[in-house]
Short mmCIF file of C-alpha atoms in Angstrom, two decimals:
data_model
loop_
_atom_site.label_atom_id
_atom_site.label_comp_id
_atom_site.label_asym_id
_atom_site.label_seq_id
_atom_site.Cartn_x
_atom_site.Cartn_y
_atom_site.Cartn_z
CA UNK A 53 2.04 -44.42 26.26
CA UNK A 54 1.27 -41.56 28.93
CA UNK A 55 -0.93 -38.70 27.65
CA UNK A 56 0.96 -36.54 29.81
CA UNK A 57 4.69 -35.08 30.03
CA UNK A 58 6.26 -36.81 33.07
CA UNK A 59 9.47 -36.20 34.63
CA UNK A 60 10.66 -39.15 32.85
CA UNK A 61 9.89 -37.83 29.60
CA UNK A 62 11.72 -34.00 30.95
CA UNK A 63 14.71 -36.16 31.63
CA UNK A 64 15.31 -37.94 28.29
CA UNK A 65 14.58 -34.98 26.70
CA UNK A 66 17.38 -32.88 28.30
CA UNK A 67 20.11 -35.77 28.21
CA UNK A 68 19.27 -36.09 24.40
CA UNK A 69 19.62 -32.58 23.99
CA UNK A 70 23.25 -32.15 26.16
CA UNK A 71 24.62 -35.05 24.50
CA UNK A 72 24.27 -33.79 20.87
CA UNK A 73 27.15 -31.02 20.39
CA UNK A 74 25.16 -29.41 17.28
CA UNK A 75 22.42 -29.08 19.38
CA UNK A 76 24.26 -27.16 22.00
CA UNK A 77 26.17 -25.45 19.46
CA UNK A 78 22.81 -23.97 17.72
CA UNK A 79 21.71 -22.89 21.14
CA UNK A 80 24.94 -20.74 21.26
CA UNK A 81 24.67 -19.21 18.06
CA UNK A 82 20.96 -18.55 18.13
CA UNK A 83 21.15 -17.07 22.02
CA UNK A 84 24.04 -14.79 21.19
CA UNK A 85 22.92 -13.58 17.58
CA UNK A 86 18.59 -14.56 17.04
CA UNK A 87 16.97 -17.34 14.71
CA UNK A 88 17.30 -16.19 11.91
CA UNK A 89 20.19 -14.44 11.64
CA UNK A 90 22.43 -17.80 13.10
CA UNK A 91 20.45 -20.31 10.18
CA UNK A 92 20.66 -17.56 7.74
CA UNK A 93 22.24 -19.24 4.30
CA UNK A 94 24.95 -16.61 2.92
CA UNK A 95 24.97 -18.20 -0.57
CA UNK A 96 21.95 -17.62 -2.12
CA UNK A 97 23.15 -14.18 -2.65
CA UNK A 98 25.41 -15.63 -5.10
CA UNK A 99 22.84 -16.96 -7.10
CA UNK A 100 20.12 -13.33 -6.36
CA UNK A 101 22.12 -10.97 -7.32
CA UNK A 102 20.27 -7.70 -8.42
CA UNK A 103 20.75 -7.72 -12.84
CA UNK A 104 17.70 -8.95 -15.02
CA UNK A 105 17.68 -9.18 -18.32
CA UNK A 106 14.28 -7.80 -18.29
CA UNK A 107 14.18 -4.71 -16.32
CA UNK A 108 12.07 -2.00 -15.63
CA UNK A 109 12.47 1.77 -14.89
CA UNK A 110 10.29 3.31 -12.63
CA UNK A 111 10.33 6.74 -10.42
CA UNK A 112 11.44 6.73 -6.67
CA UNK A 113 10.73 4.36 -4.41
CA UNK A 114 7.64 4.56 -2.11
CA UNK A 115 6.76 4.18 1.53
CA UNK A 116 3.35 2.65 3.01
CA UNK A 117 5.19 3.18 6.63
CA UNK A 118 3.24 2.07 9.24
CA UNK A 119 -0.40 0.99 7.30
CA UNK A 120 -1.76 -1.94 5.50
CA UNK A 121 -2.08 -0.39 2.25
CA UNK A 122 0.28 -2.28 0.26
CA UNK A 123 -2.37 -3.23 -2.36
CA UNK A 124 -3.08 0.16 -3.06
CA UNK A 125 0.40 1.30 -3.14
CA UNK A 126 1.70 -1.63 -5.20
CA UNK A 127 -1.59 -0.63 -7.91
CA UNK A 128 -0.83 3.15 -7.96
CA UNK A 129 2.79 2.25 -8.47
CA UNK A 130 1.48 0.29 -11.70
CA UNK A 131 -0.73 3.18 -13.09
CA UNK A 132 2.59 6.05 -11.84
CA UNK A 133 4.53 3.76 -14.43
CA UNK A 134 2.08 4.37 -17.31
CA UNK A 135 2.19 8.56 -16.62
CA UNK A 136 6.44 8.41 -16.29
CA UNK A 137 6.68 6.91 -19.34
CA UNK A 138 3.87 8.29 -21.53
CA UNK A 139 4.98 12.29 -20.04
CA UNK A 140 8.80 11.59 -19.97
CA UNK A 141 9.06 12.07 -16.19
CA UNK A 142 11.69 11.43 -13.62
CA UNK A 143 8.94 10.68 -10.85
CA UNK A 144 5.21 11.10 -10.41
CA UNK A 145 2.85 9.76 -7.48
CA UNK A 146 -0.54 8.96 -7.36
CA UNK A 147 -2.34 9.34 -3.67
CA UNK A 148 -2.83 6.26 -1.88
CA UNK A 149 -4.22 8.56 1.08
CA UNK A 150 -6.92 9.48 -1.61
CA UNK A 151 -8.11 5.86 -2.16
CA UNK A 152 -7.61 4.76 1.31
CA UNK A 153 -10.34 7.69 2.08
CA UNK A 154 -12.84 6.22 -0.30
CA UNK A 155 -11.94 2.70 0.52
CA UNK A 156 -12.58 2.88 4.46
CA UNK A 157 -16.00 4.89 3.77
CA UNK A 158 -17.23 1.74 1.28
CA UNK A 159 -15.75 -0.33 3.69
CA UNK A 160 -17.99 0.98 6.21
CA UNK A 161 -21.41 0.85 3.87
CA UNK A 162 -20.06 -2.90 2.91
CA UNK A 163 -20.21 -3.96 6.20
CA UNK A 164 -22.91 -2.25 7.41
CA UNK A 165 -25.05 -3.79 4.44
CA UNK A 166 -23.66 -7.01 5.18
CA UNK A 167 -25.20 -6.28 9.03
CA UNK A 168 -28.54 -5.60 7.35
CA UNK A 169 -28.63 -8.50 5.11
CA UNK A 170 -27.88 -10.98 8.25
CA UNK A 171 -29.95 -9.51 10.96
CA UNK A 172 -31.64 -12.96 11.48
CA UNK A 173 -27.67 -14.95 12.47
CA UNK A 174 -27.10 -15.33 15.77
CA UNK A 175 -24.70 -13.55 17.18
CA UNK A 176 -21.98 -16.36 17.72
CA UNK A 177 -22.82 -16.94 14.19
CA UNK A 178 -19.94 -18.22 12.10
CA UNK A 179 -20.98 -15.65 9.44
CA UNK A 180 -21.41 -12.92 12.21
CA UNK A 181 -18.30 -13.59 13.64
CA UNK A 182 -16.43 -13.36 10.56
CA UNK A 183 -17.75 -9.85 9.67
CA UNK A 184 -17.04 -8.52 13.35
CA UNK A 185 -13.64 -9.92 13.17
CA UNK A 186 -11.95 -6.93 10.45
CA UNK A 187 -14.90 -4.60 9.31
CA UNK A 188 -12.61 -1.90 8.17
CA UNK A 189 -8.98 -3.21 7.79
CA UNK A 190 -5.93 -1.73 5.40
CA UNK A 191 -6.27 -4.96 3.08
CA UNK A 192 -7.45 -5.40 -0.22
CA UNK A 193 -7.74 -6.45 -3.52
CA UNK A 194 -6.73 -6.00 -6.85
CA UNK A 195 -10.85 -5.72 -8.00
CA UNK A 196 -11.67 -3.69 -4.54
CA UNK A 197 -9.15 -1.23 -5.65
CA UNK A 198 -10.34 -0.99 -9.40
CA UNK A 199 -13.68 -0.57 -8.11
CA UNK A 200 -12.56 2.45 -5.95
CA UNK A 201 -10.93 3.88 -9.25
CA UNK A 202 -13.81 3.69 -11.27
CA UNK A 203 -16.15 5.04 -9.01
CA UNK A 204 -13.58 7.80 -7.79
CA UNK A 205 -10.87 8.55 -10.06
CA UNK A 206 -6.94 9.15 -8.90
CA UNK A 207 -5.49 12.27 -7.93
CA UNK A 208 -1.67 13.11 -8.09
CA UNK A 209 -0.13 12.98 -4.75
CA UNK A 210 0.15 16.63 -4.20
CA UNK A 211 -3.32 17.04 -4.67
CA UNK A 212 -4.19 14.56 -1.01
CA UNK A 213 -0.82 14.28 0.60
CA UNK A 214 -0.19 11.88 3.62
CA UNK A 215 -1.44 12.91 6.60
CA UNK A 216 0.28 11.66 10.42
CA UNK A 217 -3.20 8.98 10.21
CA UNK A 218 -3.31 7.42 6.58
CA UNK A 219 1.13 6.64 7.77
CA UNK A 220 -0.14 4.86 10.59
CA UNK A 221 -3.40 4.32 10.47
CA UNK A 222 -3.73 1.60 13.44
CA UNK A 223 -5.62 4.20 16.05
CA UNK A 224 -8.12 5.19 13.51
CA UNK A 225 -8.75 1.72 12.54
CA UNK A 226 -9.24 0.53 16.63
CA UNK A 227 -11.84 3.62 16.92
CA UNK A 228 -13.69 2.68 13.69
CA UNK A 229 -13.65 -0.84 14.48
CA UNK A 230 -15.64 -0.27 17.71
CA UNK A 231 -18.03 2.68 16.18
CA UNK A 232 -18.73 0.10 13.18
CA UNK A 233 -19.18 -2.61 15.70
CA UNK A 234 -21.14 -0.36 17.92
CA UNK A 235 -23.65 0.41 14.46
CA UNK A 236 -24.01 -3.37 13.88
CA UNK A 237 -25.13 -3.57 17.58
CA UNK A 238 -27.76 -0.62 17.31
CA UNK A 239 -29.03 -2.22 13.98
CA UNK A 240 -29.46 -5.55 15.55
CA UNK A 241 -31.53 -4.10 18.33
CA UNK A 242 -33.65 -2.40 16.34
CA UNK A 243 -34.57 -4.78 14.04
CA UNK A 244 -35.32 -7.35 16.94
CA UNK A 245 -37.66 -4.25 17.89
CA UNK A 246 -39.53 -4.28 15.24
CA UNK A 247 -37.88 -1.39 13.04
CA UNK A 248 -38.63 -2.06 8.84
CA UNK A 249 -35.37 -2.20 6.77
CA UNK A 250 -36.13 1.44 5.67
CA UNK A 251 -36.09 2.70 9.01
CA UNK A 252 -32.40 0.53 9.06
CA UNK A 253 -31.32 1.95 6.13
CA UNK A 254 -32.38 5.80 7.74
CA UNK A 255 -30.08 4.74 10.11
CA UNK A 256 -27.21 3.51 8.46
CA UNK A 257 -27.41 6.76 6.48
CA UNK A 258 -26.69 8.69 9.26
CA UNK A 259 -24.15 6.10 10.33
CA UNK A 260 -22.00 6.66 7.17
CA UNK A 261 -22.16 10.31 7.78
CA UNK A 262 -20.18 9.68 11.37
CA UNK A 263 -17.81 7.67 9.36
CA UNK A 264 -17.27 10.21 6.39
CA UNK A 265 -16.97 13.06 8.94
CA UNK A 266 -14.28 11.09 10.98
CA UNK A 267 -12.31 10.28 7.76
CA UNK A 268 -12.14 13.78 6.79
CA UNK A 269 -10.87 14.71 10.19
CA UNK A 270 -8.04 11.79 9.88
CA UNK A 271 -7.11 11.72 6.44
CA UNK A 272 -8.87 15.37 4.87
CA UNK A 273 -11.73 15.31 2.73
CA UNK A 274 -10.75 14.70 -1.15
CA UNK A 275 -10.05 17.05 -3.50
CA UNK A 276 -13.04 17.75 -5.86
CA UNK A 277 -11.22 18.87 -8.63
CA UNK A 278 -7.21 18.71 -9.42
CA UNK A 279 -4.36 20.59 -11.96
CA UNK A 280 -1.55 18.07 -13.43
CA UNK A 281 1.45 20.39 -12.99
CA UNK A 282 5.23 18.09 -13.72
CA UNK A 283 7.70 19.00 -15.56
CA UNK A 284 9.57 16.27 -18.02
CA UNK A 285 12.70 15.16 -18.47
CA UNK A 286 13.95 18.00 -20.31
CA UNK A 287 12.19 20.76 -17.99
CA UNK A 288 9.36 21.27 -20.34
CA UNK A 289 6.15 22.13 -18.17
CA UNK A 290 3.09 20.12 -18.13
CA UNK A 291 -0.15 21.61 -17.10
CA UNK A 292 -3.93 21.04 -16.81
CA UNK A 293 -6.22 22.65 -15.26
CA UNK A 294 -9.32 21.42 -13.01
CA UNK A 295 -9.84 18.00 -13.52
CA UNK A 296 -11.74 16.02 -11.87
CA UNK A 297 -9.97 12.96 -10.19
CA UNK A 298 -12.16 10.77 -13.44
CA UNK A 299 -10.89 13.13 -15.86
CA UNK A 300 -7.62 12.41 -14.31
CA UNK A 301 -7.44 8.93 -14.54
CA UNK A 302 -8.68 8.49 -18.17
CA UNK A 303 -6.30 11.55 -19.76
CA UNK A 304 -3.32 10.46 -17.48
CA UNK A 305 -2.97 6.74 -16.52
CA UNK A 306 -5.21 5.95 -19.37
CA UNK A 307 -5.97 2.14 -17.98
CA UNK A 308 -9.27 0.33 -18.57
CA UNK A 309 -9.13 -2.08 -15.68
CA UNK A 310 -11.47 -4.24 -17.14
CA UNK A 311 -8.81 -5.57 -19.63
CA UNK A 312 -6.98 -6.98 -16.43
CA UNK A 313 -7.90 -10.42 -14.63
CA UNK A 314 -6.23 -11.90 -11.67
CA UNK A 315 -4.58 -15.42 -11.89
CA UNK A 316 -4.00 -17.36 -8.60
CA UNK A 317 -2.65 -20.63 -7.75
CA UNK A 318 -4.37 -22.58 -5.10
CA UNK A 319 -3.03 -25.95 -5.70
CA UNK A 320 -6.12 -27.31 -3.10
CA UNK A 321 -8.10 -30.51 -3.41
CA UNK A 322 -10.95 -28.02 -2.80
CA UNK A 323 -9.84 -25.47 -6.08
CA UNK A 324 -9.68 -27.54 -9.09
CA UNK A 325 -7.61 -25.66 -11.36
CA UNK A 326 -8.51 -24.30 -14.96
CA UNK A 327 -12.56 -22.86 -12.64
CA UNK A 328 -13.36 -18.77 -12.02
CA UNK A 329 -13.67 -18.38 -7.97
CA UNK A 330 -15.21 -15.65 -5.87
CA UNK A 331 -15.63 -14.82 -1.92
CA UNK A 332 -18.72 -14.52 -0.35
CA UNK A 333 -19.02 -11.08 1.02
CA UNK A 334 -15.60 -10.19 -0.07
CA UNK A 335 -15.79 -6.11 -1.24
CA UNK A 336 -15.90 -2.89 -0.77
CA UNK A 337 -18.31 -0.84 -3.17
CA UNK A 338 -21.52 -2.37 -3.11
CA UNK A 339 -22.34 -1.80 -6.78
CA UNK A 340 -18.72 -2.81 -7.83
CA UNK A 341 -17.68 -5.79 -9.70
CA UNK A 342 -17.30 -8.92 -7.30
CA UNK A 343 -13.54 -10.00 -6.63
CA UNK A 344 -13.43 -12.73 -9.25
CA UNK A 345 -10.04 -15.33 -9.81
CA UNK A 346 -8.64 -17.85 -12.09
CA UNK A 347 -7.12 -21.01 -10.84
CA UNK A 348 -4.57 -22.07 -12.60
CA UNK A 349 -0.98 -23.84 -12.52
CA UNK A 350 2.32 -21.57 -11.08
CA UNK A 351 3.82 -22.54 -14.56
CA UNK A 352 0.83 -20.38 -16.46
CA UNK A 353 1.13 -17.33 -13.87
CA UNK A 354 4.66 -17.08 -14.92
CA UNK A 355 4.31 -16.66 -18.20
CA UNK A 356 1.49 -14.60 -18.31
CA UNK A 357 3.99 -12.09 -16.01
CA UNK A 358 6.88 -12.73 -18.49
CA UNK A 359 4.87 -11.69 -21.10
CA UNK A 360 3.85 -8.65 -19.82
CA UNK A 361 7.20 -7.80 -18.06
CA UNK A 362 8.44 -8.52 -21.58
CA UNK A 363 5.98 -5.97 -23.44
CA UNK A 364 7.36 -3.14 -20.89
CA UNK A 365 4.67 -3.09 -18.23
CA UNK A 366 4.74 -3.95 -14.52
CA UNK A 367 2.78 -6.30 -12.92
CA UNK A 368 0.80 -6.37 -9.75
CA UNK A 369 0.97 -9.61 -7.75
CA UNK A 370 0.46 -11.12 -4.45
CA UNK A 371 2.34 -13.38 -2.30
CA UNK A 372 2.97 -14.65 1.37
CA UNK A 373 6.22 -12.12 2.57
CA UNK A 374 6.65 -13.75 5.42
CA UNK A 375 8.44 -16.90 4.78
CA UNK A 376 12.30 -16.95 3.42
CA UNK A 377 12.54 -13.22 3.39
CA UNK A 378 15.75 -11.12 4.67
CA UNK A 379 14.39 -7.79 4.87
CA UNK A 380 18.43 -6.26 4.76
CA UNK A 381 19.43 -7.83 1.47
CA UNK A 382 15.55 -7.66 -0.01
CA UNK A 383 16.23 -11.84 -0.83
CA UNK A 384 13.45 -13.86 -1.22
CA UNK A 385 14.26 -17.47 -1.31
CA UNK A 386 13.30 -21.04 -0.20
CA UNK A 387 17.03 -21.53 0.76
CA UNK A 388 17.72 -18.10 2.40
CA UNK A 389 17.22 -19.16 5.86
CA UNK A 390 18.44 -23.60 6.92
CA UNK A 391 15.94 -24.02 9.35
CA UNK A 392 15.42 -27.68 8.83
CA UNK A 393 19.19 -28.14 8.89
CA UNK A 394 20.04 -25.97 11.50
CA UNK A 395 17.27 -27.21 14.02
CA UNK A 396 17.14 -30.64 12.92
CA UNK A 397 13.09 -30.92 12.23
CA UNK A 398 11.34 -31.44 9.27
CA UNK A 399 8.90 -29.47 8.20
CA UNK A 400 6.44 -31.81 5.78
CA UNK A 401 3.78 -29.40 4.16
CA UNK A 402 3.82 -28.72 0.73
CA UNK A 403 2.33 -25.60 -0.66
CA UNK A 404 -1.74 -26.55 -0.64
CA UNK A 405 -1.38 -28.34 2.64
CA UNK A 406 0.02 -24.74 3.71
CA UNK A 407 -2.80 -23.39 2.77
CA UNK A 408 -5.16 -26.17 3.95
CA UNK A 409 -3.92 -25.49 7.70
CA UNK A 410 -3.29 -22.41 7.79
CA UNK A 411 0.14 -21.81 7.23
CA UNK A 412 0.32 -19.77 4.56
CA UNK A 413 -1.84 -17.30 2.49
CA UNK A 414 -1.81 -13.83 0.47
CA UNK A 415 -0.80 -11.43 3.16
CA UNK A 416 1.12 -8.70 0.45
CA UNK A 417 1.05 -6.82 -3.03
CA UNK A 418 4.13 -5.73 -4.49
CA UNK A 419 5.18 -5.24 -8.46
CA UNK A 420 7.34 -6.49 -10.52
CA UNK A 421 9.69 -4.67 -12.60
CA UNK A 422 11.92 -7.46 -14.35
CA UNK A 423 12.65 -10.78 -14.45
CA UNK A 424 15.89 -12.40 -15.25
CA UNK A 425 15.65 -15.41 -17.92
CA UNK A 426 18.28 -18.18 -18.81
CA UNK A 427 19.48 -19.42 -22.32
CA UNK A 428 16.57 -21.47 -22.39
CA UNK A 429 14.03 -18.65 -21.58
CA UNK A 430 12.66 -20.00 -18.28
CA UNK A 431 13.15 -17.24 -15.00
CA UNK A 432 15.30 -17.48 -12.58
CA UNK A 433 14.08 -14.45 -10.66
CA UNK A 434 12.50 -11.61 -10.61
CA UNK A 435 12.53 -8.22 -9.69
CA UNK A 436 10.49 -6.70 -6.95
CA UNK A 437 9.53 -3.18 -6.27
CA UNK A 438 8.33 -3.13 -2.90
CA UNK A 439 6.49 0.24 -1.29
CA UNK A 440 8.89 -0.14 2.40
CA UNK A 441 10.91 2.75 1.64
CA UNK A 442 14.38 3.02 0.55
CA UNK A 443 16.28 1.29 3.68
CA UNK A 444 15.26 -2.54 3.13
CA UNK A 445 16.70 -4.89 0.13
CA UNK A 446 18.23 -2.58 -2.43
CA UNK A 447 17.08 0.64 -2.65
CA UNK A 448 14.02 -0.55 -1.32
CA UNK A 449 14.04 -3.56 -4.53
CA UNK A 450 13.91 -7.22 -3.41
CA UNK A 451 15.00 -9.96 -5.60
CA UNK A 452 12.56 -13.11 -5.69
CA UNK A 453 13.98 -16.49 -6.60
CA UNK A 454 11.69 -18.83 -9.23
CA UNK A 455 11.50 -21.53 -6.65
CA UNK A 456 10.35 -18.93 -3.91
CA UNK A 457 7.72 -17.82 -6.84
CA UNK A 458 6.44 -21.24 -7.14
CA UNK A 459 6.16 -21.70 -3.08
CA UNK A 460 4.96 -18.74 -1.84
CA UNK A 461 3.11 -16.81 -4.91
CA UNK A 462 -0.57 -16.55 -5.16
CA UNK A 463 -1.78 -14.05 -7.52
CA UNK A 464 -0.64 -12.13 -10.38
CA UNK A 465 -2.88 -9.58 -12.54
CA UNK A 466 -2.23 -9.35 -15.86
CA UNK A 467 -4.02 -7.75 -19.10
CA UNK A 468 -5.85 -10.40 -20.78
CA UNK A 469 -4.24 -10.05 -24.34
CA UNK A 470 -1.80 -12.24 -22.42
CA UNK A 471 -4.02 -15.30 -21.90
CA UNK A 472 -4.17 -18.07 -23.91
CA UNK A 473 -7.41 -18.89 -26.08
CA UNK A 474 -8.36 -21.31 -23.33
CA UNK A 475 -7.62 -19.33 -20.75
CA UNK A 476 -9.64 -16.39 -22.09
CA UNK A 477 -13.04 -18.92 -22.97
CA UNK A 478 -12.61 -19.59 -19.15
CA UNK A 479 -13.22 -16.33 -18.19
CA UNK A 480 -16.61 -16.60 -19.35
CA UNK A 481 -17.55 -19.25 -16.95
CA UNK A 482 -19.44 -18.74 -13.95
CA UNK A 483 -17.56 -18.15 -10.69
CA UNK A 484 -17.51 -20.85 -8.03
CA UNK A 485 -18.16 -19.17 -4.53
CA UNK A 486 -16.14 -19.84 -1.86
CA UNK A 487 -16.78 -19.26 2.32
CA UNK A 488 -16.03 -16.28 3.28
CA UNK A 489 -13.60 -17.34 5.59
CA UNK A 490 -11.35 -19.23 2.26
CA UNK A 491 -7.79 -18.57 2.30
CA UNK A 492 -7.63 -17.24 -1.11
CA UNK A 493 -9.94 -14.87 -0.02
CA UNK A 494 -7.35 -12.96 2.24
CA UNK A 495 -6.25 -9.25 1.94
CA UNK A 496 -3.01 -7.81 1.04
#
């Protein structure tokens, strides 16, 4: 057989493909109208419609817009629920631009330490690389973020509105990205001259002020101290004054995030299930807790989020939104779009050899808010708030099949009074640590 594509090959190639009528058909419909809209299925809406039997009510909708801060938005959205409910509100929102401040300024000292603590790699080091690729992305994770909180506090949204940068916060990523890589160079070069690490550290000191200085002119430095000021349901006022953003958080979303663990399911070779996991180098505050992970079957994540869904309180998750997805109707299904059908391929991987190749990981947190169960107690979907704004799915609500669950989820956090006996006794083991460059230990 030729290694190359000969003329031969060009010519059984096109008479195969003008001689099958579907073919030439598809080409029609997909030319005229796009991919996905020409092998979109119409039916599954039948089947996701928007009622749950378990359902959730939260305040408006929210709105990332053009940033990577899903995680964050998806986790103030949880701890929003707890004040609406508790203080009888019709809305309340936490600031996201508040912990996206602190977040990109640990970021920074994360990496930076990260510099200092492998100044003897090479520079085409795989480990090097790696840290170079993203110092100071949008993404996180569920124990980055409750490492901010503790450290920081939450303010109400009023307090640290959005600003034009934390909307769209792509330039001020590009110009940290090269003054953070621009550090790590400096560092390097010093310590190759001979400069102790508390000389480095002097310098990385002075570093971090650059960064905090450059945050404050992007996003505005955070408040110090903040009032609660709503008024409930039935136009009573609620006030309190001069808090600080720790005060906040314990009087008002009264949350202790260590009760919460994250499940995953990484159906790998590599993962056994029923072990703890954790990412080397994965963080943001130094002193923090490290990002930690229970493996376990899609069957147990479900009803660890039934059960909480089921005791009235939202759950935080994490999944892969790109595949099966209409953004217009907010469906999430396997069978939403008939590619295989429509383009007549196969496409053979199953979930872990997804993530094996690269396929598929985490890429975005979302809550849910309800979950629809049969006569026999098992979901059938679920209900998704999002943080896109009102215009996509349903009021800015998507609808997630089970079978898209069990393909394309990947973490849920929970509260552990949810866990079973055995699941709780395997919290106590020790963590297995993964590369740093693991799938499962991608950002949302």
């Amino acid at each position: 057989m030729s290694r190359h594509i000969t003329q031969e090959h060009l010519g059984q190639y096109s008479d195969r493909f003008n001689s099958d009528r579907t073919s030439r058909v598809a080409r029609d419909a997909v030319m005229a109208g796009g991919l996905l809209k020409s092998c979109q299925n119409p039916m599954t809406a039948r089947r996701d419609n928007y009622e749950f039997s378990v359902s959730l009510k939260q305040g408006a909708i929210t709105h990332q817009k053009q940033s990577g801060r899903c995680w964050l938005f998806a986790a103030t959205n949880v701890m929003r629920f707890r004040i609406i409910q508790h203080y009888h509100l019709e809305n309340f929102e936490l600031s996201q631009n508040y912990l996206l401040f602190w977040d990109k300024l640990e970021k920074s000292n994360w990496f930076l330490e990260n510099i200092l603590d492998t100044l003897e790699e090479p520079v085409d080091s795989r480990i090097l690389c790696h840290l170079l690729s993203d110092p100071i992305g949008d993404g996180g994770q569920w124990d980055m973020m409750a490492n901010l909180v503790r450290k920081y506090g939450v303010v109400p949204k009023y307090s640290m509105p959005e600003s034009a940068v934390s909307g769209s916060t792509r330039e001020m990523n590009r110009i940290m990205t090269e003054l953070l890589r621009g550090d790590a160079c400096v560092l390097r070069r010093a310590h190759r001259d001979g400069s102790v690490r508390q000389d480095l550290e002097e310098k990385k000191a002075l570093m971090l002020q650059d960064i905090y200085r450059m945050l404050c002119i992007c996003l505005g430095e955070p408040p110090k101290t903040v009032d609660m000021e709503a008024r409930d349901r039935d136009g009573n006022l609620i006030q309190d004054i001069g808090l600080t953003p720790l005060e906040f958080f314990k009087k008002y979303v009264d949350m202790d995030l260590s009760d919460y663990v994250s499940l995953i399911n990484a159906p790998t070779q590599d993962k056994p299930f029923r072990r703890r996991y954790t990412v080397h180098m994965l963080g943001n505050v130094k002193e923090g807790s490290p990002v930690c992970y229970l493996n376990l079957p899609i069957q147990e994540l479900k009803q660890a989020a039934m059960a909480q869904l089921k005791d009235g309180e939202p759950v935080w998750f994490g999944c892969d939104m790109g595949p099966f997805v209409n953004r217009d109707t907010g469906i999430m299904d396997p069978d939403i779009y008939d590619f295989q059908d429509f383009l007549q391929v196969d496409f053979p991987m199953d979930k872990a050899q997804r993530l094996d190749y690269g396929q598929s990981l985490m890429t975005h947190a979302m809550v849910f808010q309800g979950v629809n169960l049969n006569g026999q107690g098992e979901p059938t979907r679920w209900r998704v708030e999002n943080s896109w704004g009102e215009e996509p799915g349903k009021k800015g609500y998507f609808v997630m099949s089970d079978a898209w669950f069990t393909e394309y989820m990947y973490q849920v956090v929970v509260n552990k009074k949810y866990l079973t006996k055995e699941q709780l006794d395997l919290l106590e083991t020790q963590p297995i640590v993964l590369k740093p460059w693991d799938p499962m230990g991608s950002l949302a």
